[in-house]
mmCIF file with all atom_site columns, C-alpha atoms in Angstrom:
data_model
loop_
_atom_site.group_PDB
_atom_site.id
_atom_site.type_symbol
_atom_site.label_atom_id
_atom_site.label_alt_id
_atom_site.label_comp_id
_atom_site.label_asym_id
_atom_site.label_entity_id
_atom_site.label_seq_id
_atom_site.pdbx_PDB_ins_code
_atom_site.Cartn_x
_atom_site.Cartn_y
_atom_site.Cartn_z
_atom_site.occupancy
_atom_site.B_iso_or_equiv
_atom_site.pdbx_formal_charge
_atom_site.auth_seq_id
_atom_site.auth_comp_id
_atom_site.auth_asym_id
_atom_site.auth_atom_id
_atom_site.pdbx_PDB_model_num
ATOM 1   C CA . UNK A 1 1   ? 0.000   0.000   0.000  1.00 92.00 ? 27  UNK A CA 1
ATOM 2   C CA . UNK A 1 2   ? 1.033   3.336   -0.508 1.00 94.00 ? 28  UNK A CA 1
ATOM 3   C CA . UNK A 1 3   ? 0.878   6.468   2.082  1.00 95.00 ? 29  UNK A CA 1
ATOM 4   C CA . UNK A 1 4   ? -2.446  8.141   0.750  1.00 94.00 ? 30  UNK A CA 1
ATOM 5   C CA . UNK A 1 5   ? -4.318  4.191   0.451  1.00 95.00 ? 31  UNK A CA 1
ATOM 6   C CA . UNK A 1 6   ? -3.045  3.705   3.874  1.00 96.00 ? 32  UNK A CA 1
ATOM 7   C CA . UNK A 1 7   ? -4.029  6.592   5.647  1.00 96.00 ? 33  UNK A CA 1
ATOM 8   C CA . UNK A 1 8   ? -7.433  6.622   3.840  1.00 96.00 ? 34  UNK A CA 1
ATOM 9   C CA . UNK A 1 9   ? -7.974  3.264   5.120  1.00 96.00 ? 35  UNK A CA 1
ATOM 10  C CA . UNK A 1 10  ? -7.360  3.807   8.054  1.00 97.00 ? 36  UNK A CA 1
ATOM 11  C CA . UNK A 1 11  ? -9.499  7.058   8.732  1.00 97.00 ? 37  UNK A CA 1
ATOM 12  C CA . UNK A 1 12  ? -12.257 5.598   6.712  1.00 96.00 ? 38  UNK A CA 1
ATOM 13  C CA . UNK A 1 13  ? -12.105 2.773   8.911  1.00 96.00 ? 39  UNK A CA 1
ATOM 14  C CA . UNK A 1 14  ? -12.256 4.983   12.256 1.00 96.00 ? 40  UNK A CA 1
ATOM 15  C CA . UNK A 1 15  ? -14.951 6.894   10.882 1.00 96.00 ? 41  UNK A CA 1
ATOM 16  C CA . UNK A 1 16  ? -17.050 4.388   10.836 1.00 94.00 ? 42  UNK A CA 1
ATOM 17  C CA . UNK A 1 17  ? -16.745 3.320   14.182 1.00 95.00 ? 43  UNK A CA 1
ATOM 18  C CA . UNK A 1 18  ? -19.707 4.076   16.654 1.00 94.00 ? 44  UNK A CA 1
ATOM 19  C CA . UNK A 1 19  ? -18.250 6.814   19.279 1.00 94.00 ? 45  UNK A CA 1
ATOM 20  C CA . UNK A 1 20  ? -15.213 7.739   17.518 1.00 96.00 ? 46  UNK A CA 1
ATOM 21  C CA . UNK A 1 21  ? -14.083 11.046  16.872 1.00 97.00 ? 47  UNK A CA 1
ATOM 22  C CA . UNK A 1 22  ? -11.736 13.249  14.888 1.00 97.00 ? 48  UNK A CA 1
ATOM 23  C CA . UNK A 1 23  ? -9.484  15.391  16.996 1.00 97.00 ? 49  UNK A CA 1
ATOM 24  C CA . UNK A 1 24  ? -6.366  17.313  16.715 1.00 95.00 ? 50  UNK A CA 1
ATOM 25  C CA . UNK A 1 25  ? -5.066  17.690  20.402 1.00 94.00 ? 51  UNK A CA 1
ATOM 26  C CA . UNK A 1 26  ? -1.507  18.232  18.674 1.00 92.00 ? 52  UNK A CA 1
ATOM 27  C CA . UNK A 1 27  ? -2.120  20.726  16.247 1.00 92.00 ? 53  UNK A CA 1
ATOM 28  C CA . UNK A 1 28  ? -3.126  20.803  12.603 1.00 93.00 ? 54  UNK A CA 1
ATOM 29  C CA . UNK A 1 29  ? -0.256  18.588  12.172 1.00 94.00 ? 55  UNK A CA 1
ATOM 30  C CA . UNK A 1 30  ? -1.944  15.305  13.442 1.00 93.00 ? 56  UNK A CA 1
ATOM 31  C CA . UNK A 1 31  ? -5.137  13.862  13.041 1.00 96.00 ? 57  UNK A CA 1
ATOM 32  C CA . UNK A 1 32  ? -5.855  11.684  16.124 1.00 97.00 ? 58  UNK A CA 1
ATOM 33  C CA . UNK A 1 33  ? -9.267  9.359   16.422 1.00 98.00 ? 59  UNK A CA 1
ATOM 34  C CA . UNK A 1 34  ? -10.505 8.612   19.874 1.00 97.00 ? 60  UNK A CA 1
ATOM 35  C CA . UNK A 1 35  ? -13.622 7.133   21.668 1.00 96.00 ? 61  UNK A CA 1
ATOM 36  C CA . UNK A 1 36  ? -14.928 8.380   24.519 1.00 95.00 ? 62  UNK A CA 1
ATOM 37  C CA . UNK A 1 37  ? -11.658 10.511  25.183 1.00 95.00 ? 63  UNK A CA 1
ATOM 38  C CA . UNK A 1 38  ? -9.184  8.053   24.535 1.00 96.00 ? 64  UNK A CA 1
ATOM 39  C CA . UNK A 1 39  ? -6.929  7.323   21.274 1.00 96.00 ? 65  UNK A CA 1
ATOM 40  C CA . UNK A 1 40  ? -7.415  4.532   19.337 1.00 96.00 ? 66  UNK A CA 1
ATOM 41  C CA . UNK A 1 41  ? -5.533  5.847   16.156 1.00 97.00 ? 67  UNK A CA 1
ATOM 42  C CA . UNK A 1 42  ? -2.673  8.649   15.365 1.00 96.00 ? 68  UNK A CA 1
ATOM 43  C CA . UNK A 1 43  ? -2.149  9.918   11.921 1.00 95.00 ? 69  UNK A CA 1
ATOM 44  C CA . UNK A 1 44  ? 0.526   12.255  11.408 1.00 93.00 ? 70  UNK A CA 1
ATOM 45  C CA . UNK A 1 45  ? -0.443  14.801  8.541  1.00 91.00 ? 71  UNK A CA 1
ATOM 46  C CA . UNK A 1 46  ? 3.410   15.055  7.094  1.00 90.00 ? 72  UNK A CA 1
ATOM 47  C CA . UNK A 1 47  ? 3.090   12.794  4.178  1.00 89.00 ? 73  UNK A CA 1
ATOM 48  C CA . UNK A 1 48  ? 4.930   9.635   5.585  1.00 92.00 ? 74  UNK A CA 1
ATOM 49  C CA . UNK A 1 49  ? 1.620   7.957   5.479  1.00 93.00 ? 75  UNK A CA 1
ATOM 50  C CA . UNK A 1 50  ? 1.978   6.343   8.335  1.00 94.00 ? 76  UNK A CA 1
ATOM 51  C CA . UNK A 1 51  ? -0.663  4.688   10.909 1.00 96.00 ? 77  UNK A CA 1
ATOM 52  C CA . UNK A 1 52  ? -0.414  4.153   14.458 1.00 96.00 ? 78  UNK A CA 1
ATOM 53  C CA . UNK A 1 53  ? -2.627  1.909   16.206 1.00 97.00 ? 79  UNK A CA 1
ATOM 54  C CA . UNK A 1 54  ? -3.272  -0.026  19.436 1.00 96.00 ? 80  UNK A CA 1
ATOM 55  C CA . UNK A 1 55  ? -2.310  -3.497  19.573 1.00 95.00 ? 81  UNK A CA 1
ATOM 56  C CA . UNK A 1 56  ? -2.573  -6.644  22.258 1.00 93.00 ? 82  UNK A CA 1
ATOM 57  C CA . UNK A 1 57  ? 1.354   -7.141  23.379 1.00 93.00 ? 83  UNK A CA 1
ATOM 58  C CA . UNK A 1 58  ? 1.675   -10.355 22.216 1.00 92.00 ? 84  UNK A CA 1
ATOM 59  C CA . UNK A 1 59  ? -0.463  -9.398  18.553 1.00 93.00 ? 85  UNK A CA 1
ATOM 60  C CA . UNK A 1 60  ? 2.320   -6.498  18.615 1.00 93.00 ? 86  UNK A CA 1
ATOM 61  C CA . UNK A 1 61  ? 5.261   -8.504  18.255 1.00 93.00 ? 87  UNK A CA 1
ATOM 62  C CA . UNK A 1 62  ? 3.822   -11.671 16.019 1.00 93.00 ? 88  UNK A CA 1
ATOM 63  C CA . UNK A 1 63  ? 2.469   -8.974  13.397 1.00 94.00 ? 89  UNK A CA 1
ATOM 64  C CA . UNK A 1 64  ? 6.074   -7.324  13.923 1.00 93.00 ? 90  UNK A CA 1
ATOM 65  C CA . UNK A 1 65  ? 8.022   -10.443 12.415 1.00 92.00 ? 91  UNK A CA 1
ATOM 66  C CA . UNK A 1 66  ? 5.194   -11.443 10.124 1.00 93.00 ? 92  UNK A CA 1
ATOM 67  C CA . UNK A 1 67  ? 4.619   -8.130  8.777  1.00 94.00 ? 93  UNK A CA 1
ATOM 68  C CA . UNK A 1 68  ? 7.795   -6.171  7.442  1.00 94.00 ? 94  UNK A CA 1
ATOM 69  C CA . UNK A 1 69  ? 6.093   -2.603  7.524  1.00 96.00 ? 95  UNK A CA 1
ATOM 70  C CA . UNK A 1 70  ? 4.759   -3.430  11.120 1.00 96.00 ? 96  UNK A CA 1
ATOM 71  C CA . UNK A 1 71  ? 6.877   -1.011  13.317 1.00 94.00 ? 97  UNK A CA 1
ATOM 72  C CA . UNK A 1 72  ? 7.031   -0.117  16.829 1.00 93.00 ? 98  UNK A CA 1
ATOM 73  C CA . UNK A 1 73  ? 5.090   2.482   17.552 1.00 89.00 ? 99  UNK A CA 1
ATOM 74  C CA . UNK A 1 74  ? 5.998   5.936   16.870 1.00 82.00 ? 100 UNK A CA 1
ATOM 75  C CA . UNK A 1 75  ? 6.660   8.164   19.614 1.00 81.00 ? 101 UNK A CA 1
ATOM 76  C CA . UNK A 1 76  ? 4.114   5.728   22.032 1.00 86.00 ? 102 UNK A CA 1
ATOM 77  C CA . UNK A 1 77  ? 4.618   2.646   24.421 1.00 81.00 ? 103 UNK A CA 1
ATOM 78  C CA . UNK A 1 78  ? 6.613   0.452   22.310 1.00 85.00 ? 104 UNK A CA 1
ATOM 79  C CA . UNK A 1 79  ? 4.704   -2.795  23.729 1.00 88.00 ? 105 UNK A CA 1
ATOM 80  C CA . UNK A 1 80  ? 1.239   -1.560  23.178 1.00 93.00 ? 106 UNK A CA 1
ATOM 81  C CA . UNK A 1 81  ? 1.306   0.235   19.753 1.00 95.00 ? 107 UNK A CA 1
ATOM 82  C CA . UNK A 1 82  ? 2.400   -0.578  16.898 1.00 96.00 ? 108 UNK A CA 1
ATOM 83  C CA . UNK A 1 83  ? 3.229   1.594   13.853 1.00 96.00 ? 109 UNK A CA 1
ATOM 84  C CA . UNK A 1 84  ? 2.125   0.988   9.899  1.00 97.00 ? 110 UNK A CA 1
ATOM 85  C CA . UNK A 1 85  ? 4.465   2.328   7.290  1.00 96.00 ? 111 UNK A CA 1
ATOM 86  C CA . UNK A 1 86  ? 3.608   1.923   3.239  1.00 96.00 ? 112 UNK A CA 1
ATOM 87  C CA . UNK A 1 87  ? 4.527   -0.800  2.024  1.00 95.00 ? 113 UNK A CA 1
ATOM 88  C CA . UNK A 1 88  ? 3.951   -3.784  0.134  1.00 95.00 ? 114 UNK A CA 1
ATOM 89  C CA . UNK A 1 89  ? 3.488   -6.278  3.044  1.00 93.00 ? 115 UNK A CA 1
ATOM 90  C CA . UNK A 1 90  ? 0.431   -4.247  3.945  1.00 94.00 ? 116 UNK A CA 1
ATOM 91  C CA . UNK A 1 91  ? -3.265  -5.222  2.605  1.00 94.00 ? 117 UNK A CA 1
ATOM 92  C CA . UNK A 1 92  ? -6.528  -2.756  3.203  1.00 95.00 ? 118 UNK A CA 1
ATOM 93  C CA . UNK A 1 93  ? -8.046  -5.566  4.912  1.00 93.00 ? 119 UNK A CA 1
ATOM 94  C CA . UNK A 1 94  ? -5.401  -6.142  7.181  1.00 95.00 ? 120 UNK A CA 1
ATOM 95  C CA . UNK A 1 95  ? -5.434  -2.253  8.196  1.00 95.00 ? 121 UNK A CA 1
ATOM 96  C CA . UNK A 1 96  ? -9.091  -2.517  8.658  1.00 95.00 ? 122 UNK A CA 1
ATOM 97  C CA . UNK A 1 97  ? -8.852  -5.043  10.758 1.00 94.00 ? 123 UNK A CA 1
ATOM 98  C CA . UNK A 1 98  ? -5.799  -3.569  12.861 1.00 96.00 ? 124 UNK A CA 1
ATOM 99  C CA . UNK A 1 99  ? -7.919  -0.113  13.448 1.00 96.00 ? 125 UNK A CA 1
ATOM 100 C CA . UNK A 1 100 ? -10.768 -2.002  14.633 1.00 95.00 ? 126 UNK A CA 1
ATOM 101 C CA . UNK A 1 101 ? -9.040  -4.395  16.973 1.00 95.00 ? 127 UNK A CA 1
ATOM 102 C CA . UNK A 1 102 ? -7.158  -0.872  18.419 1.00 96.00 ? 128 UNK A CA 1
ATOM 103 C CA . UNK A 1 103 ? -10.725 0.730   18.597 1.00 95.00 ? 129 UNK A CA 1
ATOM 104 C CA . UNK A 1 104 ? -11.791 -2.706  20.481 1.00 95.00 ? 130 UNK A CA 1
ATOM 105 C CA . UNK A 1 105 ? -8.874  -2.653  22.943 1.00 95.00 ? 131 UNK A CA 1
ATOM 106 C CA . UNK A 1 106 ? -9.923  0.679   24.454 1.00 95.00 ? 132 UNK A CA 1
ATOM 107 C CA . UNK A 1 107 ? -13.558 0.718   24.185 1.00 94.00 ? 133 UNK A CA 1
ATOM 108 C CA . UNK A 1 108 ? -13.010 -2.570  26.705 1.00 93.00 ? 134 UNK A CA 1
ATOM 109 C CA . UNK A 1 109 ? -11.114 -0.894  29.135 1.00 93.00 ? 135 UNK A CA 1
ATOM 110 C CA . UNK A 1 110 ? -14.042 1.860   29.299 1.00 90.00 ? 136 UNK A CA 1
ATOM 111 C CA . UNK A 1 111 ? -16.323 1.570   32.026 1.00 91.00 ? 137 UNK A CA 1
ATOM 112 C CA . UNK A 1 112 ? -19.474 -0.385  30.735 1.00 90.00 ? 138 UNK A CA 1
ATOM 113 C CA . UNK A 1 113 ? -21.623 2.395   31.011 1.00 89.00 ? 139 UNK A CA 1
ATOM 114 C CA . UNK A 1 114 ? -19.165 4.399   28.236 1.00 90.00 ? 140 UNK A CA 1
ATOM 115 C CA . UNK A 1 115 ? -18.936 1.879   26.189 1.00 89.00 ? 141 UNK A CA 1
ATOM 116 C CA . UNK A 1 116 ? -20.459 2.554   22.826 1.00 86.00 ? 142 UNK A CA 1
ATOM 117 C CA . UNK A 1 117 ? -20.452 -1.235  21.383 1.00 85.00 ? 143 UNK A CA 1
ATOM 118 C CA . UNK A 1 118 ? -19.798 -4.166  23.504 1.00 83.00 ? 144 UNK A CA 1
ATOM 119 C CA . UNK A 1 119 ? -16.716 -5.449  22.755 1.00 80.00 ? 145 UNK A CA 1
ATOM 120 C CA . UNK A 1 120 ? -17.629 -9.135  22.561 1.00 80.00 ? 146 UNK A CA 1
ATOM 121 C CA . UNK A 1 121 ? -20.005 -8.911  20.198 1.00 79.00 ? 147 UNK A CA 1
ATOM 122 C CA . UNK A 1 122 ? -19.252 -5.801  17.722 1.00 80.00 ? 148 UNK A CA 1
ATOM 123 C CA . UNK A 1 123 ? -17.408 -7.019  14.770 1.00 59.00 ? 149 UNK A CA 1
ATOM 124 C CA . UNK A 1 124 ? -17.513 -10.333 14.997 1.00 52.00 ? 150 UNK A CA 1
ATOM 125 C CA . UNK A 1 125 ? -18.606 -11.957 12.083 1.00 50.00 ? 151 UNK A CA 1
ATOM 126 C CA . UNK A 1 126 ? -21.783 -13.136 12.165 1.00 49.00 ? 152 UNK A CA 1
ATOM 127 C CA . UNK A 1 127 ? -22.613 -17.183 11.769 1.00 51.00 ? 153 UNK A CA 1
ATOM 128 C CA . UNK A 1 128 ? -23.595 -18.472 8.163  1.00 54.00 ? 154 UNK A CA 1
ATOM 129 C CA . UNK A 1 129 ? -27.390 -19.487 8.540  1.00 53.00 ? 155 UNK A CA 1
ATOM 130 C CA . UNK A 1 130 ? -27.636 -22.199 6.438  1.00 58.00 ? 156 UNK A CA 1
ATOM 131 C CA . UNK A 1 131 ? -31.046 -22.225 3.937  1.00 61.00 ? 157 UNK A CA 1
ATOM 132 C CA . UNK A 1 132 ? -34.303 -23.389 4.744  1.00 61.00 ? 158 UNK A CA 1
ATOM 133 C CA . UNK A 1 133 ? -35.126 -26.512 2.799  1.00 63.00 ? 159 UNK A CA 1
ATOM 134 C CA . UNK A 1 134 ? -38.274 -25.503 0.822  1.00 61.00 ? 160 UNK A CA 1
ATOM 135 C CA . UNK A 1 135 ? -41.401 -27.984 1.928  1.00 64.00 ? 161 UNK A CA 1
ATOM 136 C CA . UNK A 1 136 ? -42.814 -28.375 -1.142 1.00 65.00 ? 162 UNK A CA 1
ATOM 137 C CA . UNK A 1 137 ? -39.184 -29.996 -2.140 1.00 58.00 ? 163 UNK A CA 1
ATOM 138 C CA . UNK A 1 138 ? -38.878 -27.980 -5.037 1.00 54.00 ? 164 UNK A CA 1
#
C-alpha cells in the first residue's frame, strides 16, 4: 500500500466506528481518532503515510516479524502500539482489521456504562445461517 491508500484506510475505517471522533489535540499537524476521550488511532499529517494503532502485546510482536512494515510504535509505548508504514506487506483488509481491533482494545477498558459497542459482540462476524429446505421440495 502506498501512504495516501493507507491513511485513507485507516481514517475511513475509524470513521465508521460508533463513538469515535476526529481530533487534533496536537495541532493541525496530526489527526488523532478517539472514543470516549481516549486514542485509538494517530495519523501524522506530514506525508509519511503512516498509521499508528493499538495493539494486544503479544499481537504487537507476532504482526512485527510477520509483517515487514509493522513497526514499533511511533513516539508511544513500544509494547502496546504498533506503527504501519507503506509498504507492500500491507493489505486494506489487514489495516481494517488492525484499526478495529485498536478501537476494540480501548472501548473494553471503558467503564461499561461508556462503552459505545460491547466489545464481545461488535465485529464479529456473524454465523452463516444455512437455507431453509423448501417444503414443497422444489
Amino acid at each position: 500500500m502506498d501512504a495516501d491508500a493507507l491513511t485513507t484506510t485507516a481514517a475511513e475505517r475509524a470513521e465508521e466506528l460508533p463513538g469515535a471522533e476526529l481530533t487534533n489535540p496536537f495541532g493541525p499537524e496530526w489527526d488523532v481518532y478517539k472514543v470516549r476521550g481516549r486514542v485509538f488511532l494517530l495519523l501524522p499529517l506530514d506525508g509519511t503515510g503512516r498509521v499508528t494503532v493499538k495493539s494486544h502485546p503479544d499481537d504487537a510482536v507476532a504482526l512485527r516479524e510477520t509483517f515487514a512494515d509493522i513497526l514499533p510504535g511511533y513516539h508511544m509505548n513500544k509494547k502496546h502500539w504498533i506503527s504501519l508504514r507503506p509498504g507492500p506487506s500491507l493489505e486494506p483488509g489487514l489495516v481494517t482489521e488492525l484499526v478495529t481491533e485498536s478501537y476494540l482494545l480501548v472501548v473494553e477498558k471503558l467503564p461499561r456504562a461508556q462503552r459505545p459497542v460491547d466489545p464481545e459482540l461488535f465485529a464479529r462476524p456473524t454465523p452463516e445461517i444455512p437455507p431453509v429446505p423448501d417444503p414443497a421440495g422444489s
